[in-house]
Tab-separated table of C-alpha atoms in Angstrom:
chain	number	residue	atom	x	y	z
A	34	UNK	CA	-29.552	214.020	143.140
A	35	UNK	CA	-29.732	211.192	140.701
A	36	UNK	CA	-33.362	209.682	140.276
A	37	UNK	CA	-34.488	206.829	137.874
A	38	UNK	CA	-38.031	205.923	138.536
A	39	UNK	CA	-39.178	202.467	136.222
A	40	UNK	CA	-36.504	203.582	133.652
A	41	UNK	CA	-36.950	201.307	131.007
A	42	UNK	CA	-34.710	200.885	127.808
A	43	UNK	CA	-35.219	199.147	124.238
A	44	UNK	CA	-33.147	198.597	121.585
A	45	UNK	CA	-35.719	196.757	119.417
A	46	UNK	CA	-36.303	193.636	120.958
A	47	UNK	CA	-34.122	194.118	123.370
A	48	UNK	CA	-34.399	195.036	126.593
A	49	UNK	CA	-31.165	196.505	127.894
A	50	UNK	CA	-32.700	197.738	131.110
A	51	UNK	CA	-35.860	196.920	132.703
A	52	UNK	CA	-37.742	198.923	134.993
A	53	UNK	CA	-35.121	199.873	136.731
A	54	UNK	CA	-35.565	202.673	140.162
A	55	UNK	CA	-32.618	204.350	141.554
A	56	UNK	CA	-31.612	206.722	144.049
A	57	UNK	CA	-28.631	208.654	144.574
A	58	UNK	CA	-27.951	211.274	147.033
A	59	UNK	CA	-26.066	214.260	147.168
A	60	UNK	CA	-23.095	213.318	149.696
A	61	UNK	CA	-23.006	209.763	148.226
A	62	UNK	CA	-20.272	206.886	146.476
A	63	UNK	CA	-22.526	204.605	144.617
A	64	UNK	CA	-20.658	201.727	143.012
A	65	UNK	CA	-22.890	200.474	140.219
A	66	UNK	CA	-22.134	196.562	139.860
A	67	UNK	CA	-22.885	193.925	136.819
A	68	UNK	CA	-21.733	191.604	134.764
A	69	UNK	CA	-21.116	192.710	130.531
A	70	UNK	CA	-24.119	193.466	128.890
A	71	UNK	CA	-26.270	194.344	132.402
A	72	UNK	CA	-27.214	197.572	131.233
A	73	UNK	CA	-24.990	199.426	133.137
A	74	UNK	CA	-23.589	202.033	130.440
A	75	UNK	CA	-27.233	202.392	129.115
A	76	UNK	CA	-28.214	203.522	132.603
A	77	UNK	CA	-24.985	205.874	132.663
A	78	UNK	CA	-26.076	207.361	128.986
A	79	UNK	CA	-29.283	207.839	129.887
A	80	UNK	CA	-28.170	209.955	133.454
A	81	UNK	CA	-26.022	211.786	131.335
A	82	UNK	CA	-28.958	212.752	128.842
A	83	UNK	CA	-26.911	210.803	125.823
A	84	UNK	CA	-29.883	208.446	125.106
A	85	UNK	CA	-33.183	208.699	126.290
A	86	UNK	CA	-35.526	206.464	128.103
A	87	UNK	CA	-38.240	204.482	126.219
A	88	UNK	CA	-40.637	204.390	129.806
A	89	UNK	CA	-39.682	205.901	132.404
A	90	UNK	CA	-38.412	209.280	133.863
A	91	UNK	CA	-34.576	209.935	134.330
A	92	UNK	CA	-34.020	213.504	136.786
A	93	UNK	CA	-30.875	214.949	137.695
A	94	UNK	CA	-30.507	217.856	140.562
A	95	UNK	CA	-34.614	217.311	139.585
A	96	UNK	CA	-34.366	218.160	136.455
A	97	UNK	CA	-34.954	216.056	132.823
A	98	UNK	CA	-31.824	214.269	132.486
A	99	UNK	CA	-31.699	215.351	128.943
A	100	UNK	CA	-31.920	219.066	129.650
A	101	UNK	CA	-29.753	221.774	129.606
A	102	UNK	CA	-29.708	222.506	133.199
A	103	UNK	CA	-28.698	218.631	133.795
A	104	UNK	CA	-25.741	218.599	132.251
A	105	UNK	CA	-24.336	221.385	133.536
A	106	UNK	CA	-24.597	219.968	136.833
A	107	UNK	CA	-23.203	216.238	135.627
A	108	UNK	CA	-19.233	215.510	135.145
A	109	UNK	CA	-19.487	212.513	133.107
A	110	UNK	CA	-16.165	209.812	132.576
A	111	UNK	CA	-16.856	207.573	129.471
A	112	UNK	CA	-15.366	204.178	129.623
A	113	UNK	CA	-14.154	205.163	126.263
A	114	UNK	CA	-12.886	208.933	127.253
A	115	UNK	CA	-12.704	211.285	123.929
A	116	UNK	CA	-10.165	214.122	123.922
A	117	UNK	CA	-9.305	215.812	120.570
A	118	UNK	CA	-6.222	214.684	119.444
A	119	UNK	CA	-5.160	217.886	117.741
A	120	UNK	CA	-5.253	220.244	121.069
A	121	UNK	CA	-3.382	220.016	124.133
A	122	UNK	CA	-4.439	219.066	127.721
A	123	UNK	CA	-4.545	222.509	129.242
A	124	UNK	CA	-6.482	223.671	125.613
A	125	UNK	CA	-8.910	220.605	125.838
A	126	UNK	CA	-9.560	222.272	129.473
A	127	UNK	CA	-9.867	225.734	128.881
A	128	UNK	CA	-12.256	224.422	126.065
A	129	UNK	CA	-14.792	222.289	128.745
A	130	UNK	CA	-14.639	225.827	130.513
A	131	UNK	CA	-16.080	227.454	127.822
A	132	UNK	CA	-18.318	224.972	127.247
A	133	UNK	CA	-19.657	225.351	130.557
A	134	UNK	CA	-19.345	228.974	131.169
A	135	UNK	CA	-16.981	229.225	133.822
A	136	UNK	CA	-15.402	232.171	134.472
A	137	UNK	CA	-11.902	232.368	133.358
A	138	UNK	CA	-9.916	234.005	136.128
A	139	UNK	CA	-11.145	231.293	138.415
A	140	UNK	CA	-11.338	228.696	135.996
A	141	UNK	CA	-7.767	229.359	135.059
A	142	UNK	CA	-6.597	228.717	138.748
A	143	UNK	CA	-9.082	225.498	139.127
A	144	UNK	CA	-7.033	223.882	135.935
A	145	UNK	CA	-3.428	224.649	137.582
A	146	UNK	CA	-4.969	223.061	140.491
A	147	UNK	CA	-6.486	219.927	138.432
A	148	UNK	CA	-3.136	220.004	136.814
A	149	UNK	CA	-1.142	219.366	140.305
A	150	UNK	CA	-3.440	216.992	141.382
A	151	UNK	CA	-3.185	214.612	138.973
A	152	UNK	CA	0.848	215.444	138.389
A	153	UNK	CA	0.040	216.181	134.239
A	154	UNK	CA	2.683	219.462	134.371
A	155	UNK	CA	4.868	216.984	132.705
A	156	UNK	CA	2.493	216.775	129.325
A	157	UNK	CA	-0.137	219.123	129.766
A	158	UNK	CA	0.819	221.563	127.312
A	159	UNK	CA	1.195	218.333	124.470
A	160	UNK	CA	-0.782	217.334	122.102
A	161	UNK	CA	-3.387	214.823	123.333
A	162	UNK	CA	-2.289	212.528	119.906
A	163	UNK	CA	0.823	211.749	122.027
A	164	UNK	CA	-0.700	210.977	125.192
A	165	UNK	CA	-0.959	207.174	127.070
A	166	UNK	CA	-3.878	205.735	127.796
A	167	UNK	CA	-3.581	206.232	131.641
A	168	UNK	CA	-2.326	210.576	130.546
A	169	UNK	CA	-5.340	210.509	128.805
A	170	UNK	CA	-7.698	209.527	131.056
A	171	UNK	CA	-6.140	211.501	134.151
A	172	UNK	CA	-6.861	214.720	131.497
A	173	UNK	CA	-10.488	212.950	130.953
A	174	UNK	CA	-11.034	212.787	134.937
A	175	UNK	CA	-9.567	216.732	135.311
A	176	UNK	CA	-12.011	218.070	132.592
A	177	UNK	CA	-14.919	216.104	134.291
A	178	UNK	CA	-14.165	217.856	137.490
A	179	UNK	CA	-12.977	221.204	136.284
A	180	UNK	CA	-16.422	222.685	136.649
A	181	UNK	CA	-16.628	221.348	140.067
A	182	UNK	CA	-19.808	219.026	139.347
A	183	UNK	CA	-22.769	218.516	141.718
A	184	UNK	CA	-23.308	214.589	140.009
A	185	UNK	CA	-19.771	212.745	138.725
A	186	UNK	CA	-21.018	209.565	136.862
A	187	UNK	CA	-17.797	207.591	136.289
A	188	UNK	CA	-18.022	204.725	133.342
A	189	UNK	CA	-15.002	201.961	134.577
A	190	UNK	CA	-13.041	204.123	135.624
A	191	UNK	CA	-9.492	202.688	136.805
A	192	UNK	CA	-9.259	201.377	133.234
A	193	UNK	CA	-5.561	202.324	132.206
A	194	UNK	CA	-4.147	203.752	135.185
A	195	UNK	CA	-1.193	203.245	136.969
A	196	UNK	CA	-1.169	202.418	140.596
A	197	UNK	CA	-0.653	206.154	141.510
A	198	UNK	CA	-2.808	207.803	139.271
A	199	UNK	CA	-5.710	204.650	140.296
A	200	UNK	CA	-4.920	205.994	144.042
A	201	UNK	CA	-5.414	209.401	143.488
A	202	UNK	CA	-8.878	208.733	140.926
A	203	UNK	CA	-10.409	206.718	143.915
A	204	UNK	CA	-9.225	209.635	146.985
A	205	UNK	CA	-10.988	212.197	144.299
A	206	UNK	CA	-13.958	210.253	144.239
A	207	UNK	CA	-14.218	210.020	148.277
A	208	UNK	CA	-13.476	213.613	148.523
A	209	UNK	CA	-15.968	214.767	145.958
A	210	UNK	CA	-18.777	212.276	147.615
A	211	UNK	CA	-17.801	214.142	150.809
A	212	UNK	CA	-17.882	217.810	149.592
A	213	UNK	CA	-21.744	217.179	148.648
A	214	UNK	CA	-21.881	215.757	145.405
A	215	UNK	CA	-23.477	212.548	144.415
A	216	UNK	CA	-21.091	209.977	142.535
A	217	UNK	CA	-22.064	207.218	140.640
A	218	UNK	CA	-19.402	205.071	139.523
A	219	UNK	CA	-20.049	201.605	137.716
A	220	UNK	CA	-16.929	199.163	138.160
A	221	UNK	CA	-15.766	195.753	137.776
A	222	UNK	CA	-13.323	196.053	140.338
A	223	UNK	CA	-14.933	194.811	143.512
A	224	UNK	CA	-12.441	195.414	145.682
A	225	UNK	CA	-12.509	199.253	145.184
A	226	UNK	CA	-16.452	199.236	145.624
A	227	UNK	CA	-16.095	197.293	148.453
A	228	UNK	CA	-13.595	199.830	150.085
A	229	UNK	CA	-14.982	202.810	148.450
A	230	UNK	CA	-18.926	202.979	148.270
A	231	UNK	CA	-21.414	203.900	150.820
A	232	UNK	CA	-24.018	202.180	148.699
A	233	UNK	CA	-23.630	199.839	146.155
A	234	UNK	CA	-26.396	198.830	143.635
A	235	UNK	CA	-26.373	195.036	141.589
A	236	UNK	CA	-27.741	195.192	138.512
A	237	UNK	CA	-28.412	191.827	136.034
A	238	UNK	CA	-30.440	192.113	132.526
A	239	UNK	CA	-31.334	195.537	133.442
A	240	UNK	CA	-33.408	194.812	136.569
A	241	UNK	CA	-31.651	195.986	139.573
A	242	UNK	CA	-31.186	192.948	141.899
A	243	UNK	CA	-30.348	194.641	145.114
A	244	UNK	CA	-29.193	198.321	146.639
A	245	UNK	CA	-28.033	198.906	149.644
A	246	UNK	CA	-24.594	199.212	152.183
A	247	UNK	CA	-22.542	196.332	152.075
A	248	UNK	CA	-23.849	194.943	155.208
A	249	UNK	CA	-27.774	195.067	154.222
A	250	UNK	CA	-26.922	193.128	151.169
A	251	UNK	CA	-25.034	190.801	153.005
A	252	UNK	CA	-27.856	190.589	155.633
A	253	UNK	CA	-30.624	190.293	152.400
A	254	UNK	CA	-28.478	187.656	150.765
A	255	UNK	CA	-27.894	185.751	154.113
A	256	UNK	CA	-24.315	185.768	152.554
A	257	UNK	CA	-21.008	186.167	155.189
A	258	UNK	CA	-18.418	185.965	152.185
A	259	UNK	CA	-16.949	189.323	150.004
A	260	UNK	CA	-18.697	191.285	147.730
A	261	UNK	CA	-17.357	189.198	144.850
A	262	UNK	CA	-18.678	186.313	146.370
A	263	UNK	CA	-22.173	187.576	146.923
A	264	UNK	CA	-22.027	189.519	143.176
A	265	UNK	CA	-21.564	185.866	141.555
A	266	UNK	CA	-24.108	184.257	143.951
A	267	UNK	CA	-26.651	187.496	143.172
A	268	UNK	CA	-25.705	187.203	139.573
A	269	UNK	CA	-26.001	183.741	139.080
A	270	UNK	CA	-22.218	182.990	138.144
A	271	UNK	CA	-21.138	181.541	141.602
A	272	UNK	CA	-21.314	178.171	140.562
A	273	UNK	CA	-20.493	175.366	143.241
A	274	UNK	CA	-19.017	177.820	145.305
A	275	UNK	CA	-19.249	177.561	148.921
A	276	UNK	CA	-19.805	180.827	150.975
A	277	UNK	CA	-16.711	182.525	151.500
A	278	UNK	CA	-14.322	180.810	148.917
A	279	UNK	CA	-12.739	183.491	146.328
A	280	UNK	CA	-12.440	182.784	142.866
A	281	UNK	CA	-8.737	181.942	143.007
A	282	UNK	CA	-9.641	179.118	145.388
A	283	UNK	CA	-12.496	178.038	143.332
A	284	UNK	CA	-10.001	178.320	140.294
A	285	UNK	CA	-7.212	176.365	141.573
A	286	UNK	CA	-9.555	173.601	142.372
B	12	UNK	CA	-44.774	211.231	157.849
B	13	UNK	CA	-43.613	213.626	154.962
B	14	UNK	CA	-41.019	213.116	152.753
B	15	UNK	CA	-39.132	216.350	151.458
B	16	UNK	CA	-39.089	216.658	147.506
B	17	UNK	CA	-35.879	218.614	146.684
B	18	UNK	CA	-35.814	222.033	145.074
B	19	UNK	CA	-34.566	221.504	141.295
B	20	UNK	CA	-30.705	223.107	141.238
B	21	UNK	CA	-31.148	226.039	138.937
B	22	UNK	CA	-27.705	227.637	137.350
B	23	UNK	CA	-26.950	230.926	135.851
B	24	UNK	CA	-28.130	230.012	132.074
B	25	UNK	CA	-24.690	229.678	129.611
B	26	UNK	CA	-24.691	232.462	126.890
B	27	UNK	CA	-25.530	230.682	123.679
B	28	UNK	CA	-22.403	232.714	122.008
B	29	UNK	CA	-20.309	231.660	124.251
B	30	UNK	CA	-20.695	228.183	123.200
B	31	UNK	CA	-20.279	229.317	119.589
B	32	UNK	CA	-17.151	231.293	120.676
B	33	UNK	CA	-15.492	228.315	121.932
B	34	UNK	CA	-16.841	225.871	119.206
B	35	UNK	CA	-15.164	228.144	116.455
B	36	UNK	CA	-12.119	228.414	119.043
B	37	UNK	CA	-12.384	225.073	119.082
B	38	UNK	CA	-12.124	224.475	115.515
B	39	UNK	CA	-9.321	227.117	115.061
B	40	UNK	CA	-6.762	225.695	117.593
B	41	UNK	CA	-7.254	222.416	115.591
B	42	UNK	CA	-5.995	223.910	112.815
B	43	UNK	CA	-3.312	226.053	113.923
B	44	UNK	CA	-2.168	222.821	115.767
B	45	UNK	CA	-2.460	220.120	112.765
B	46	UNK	CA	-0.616	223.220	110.828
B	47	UNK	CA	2.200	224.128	113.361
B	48	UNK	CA	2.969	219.737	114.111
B	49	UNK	CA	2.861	219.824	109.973
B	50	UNK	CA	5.518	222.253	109.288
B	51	UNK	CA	7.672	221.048	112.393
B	52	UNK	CA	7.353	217.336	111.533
B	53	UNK	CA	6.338	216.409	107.850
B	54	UNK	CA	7.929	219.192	105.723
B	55	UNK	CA	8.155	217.226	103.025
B	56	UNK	CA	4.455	215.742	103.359
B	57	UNK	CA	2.990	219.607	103.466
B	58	UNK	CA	5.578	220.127	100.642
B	59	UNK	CA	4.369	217.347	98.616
B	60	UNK	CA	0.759	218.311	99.533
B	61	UNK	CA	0.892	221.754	98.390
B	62	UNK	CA	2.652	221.216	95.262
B	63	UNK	CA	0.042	217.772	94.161
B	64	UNK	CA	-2.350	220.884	95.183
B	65	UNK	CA	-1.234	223.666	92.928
B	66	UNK	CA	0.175	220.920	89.845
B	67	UNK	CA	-4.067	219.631	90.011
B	68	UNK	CA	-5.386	222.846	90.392
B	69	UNK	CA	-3.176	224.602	87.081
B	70	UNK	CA	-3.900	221.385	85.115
B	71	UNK	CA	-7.917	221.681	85.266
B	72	UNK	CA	-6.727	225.411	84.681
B	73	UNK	CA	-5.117	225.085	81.958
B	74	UNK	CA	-7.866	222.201	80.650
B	75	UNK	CA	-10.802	224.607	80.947
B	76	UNK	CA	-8.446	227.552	79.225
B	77	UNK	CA	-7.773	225.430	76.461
B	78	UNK	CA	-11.370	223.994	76.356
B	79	UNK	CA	-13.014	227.501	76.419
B	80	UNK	CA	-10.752	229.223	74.118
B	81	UNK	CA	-11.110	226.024	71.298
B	82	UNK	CA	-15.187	226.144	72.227
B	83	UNK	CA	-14.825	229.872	72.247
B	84	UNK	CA	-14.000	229.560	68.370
B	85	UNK	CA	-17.158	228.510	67.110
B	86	UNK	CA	-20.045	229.681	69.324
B	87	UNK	CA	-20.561	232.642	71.511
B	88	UNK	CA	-19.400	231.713	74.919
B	89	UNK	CA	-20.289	234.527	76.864
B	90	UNK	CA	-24.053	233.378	76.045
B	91	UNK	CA	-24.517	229.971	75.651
B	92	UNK	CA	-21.936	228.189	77.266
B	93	UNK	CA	-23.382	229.357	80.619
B	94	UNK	CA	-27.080	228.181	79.560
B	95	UNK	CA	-25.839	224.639	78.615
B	96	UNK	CA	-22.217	223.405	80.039
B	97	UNK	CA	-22.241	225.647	83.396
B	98	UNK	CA	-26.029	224.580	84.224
B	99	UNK	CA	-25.150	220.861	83.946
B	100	UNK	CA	-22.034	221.308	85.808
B	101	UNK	CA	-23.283	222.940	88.515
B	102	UNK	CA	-26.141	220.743	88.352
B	103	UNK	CA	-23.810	217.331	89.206
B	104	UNK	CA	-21.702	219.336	91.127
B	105	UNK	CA	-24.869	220.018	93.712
B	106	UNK	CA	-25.645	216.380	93.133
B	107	UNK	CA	-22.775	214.787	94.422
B	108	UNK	CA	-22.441	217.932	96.930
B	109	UNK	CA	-26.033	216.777	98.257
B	110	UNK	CA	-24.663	213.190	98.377
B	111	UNK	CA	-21.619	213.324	100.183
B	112	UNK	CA	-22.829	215.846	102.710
B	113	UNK	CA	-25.636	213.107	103.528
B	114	UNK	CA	-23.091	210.611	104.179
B	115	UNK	CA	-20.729	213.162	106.225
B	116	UNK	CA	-23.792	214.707	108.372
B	117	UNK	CA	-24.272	210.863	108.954
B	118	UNK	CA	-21.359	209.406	110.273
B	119	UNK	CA	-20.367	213.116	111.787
B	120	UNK	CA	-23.332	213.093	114.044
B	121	UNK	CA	-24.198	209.718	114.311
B	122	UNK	CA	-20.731	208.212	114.429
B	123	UNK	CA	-18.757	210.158	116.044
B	124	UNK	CA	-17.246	209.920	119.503
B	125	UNK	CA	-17.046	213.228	119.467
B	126	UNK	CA	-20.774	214.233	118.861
B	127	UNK	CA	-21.465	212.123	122.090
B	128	UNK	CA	-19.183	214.283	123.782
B	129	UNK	CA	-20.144	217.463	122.971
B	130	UNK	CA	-24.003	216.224	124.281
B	131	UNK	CA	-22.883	215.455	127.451
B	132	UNK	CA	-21.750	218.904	127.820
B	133	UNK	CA	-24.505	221.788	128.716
B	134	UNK	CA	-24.347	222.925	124.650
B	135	UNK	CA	-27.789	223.162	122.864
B	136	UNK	CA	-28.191	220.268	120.463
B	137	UNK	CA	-29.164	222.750	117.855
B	138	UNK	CA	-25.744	224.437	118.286
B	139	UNK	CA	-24.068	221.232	118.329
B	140	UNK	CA	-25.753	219.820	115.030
B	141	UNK	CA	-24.794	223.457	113.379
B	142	UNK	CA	-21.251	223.015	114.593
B	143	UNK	CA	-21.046	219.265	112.902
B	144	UNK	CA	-23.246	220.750	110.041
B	145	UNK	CA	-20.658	223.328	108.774
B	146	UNK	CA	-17.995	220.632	109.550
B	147	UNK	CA	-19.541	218.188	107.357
B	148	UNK	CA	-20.202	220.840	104.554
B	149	UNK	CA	-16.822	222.171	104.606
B	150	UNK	CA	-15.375	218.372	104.745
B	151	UNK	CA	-17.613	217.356	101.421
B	152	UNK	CA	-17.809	221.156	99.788
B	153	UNK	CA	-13.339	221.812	98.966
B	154	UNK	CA	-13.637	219.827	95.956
B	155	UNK	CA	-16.058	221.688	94.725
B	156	UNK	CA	-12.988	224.789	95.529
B	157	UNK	CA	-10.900	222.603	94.226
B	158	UNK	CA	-12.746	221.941	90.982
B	159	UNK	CA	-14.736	224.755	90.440
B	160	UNK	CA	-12.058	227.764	91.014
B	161	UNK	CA	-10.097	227.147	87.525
B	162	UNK	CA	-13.159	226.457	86.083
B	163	UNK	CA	-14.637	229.582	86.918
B	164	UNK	CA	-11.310	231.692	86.469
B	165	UNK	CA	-10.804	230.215	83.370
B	166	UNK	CA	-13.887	231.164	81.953
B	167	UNK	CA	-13.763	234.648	83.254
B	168	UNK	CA	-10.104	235.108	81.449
B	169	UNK	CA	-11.537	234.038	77.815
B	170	UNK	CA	-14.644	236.048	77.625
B	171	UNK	CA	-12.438	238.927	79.052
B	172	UNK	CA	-14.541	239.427	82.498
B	173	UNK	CA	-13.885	242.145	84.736
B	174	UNK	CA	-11.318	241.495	87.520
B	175	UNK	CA	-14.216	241.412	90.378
B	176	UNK	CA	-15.647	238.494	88.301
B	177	UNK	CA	-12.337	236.287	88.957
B	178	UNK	CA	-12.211	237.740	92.859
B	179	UNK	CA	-16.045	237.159	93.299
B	180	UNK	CA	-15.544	233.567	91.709
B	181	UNK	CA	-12.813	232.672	93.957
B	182	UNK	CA	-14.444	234.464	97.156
B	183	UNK	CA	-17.901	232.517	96.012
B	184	UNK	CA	-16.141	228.678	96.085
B	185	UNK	CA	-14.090	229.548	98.946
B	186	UNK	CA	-17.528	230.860	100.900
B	187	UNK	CA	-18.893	227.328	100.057
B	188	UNK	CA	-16.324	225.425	101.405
């Protein structure tokens, strides 16, 4: 569903992602791993058509990421969501129907929906100036989704959520994954990719370092410990650290 | 052995006037909402708005009035004060117009959070850069209502236009904003 084949990205000198080839299913959780400044959200723009690739070809549902037909197939959550300040929840989503051509009658009945799920009858109808960070993004996630996407690429997405709303964000993205559509979600929290992904992708100055279920990159690595253990040996930050001792441990020596 | 290459997903295409439809929707609820929150919140601040407003707006009236009327004395207005003092106002009015649009078009499109959201969406580009076009036009063009309005009625009232000229002034800078 998602394809990158030798996707290559330069901001002058720069090379913010390098050659990179990427997969992802329709049916399938892909965590998207790195450290700041890996290249990650350039990847994510370029999927979502909101930068284009110097080399390389970027295809969604097999078509030119940067087309027309793409994006109506893509839910996209920034790390930085936008919503307009000056309209209301429920008016920013009849807007994204519009946008995308839904029809109403059933589009109307897919927001009430969206709006039980993620328990916003509370502020829905305010304007968006007055929402919290964690309203705001729930609204963010609910407008991604409210045109029931075939690709959901999700940009840090736990960022600003409260423990319920965190819980519901990561059943949605298992749920979507299982009702055929391919997610891509890039995330610092290990744990959650850990738990969550069915494939899980490292990436390090732009040049994907290893992809593949949790136990082939363990196997590849020749690495027993967590994922955050092999991430910082992969990524060249596990420094002096024996094979399965956390950070915290590490830390409190 | 034969790997499958998957069928592109093809969906219904979007009506292009939709899009418009919900762009100038859009626009419209953002309006009606900054207006309604206005008028429930700030009273005063719309008060004090509207009054700075209309104070400016008869002041440069009653400038130009006096200004024609004194000019008005010694030459013949109707003829050459549009040849000479209209031309080069118009003429620095489109040059500063032509200015600040540049630098609204620029930080509108290139700047904005809000650009980047509308292109993730299935919109044409072209419809999105027409959208931010008229927003940046309208954003750098109400001083130019704002100026050119008592100018214009001014002008109309001593040479002793026709009523259509003041109502096709007016219509004319509101158009351009």
């Amino acid at each position: 569903m998602i394809e990158l084949e030798g996707v290559t990205k330069l901001f002058g000198n720069k090379r913010a992602v390098d050659r990179l080839d990427l997969r992802v299913h329709a049916g399938e959780l892909f965590a998207f791993l790195g450290p700041n400044g890996a290249g990650k959200t350039t990847t994510i723009k370029m999927i979502c058509g909101l930068l284009a690739p110097t080399a390389g070809k970027v295809r969604v549902g097999g078509q030119d990421a940067a087309s027309r037909e793409a994006r109506q197939l893509l839910g996209y959550v920034p790390d930085q969501p936008y919503l307009y300040d000056k309209l209301t929840g429920r008016e920013f989503l009849r807007f994204v129907v519009e946008m995308y051509g839904l029809d109403r009658a059933r589009a109307s009945a897919r927001i009430d929906e969206l709006i039980d799920t993620f328990d916003m009858g509370d502020f829905i109808d305010e304007l968006c100036e007055n929402y919290s960070q964690g309203m705001k993004q729930r609204v963010v996630f609910a407008s991604a989704l409210v045109h029931d996407p075939k690709v959901l690429v999700v940009d840090e997405p736990l960022v600003g959520l409260d423990p319920r709303s965190a819980r519901i964000v990561r059943n949605l993205f298992v749920s979507q994954a299982r009702s055929g559509a391919a997610v891509l979600m890039s995330i610092h929290l290990l744990a959650i990719a850990e738990e969550l992904a069915d494939r899980i992708g490292i990436v390090d100055h732009g040049r994907m370092l290893t992809v593949g279920t949790l136990a082939e990159l363990r196997e590849r690595a020749q690495h027993d410990g967590s994922l955050e253990d092999l991430f910082l040996k992969l990524t060249g930050n596990g420094l002096n650290a024996r094979p399965g001792q956390s950070v915290l441990e590490r830390a409190e020596i | 052995m034969s790997l499958a290459i998957p069928e592109p997903i093809r969906l219904p295409d979007l009506a292009p006037d939709r899009t418009a439809r919900a762009l100038r929707w859009l626009r419209w609820r953002q309006v009606c909402n900054t207006i309604t929150n206005l008028i429930q919140g700030s009273r005063l601040r719309i008060a004090m708005i509207l009054f700075c407003s209309a104070v400016f707006w008869a002041g440069l009236f009653i400038l130009f009035l006096g200004g024609f009327q004194f000019i008005s004395l010694y030459v013949d207005l109707a003829n050459t004060i549009v040849e000479y003092l209209f031309s080069m106002f118009f003429l620095s009015l489109l040059v500063m117009l032509f200015f600040s649009s540049g630098i609204i078009v620029y930080t509108t499109l290139f700047h904005s959070r809000e650009a980047a959201y509308l292109l993730s969406t299935p919109a044409s580009t072209d419809r999105i850069f027409a959208y931010k076009f008229a927003e940046a036009i309208g954003f750098s063009s109400w001083g130019f209502f704002l100026l050119g309005s008592p100018l214009m009625v001014a002008y109309g009232l001593t040479v002793k236009a026709p009523a259509a000229f003041t109502q096709c002034s007016c219509s004319t800078c509101s158009r351009s904003c």
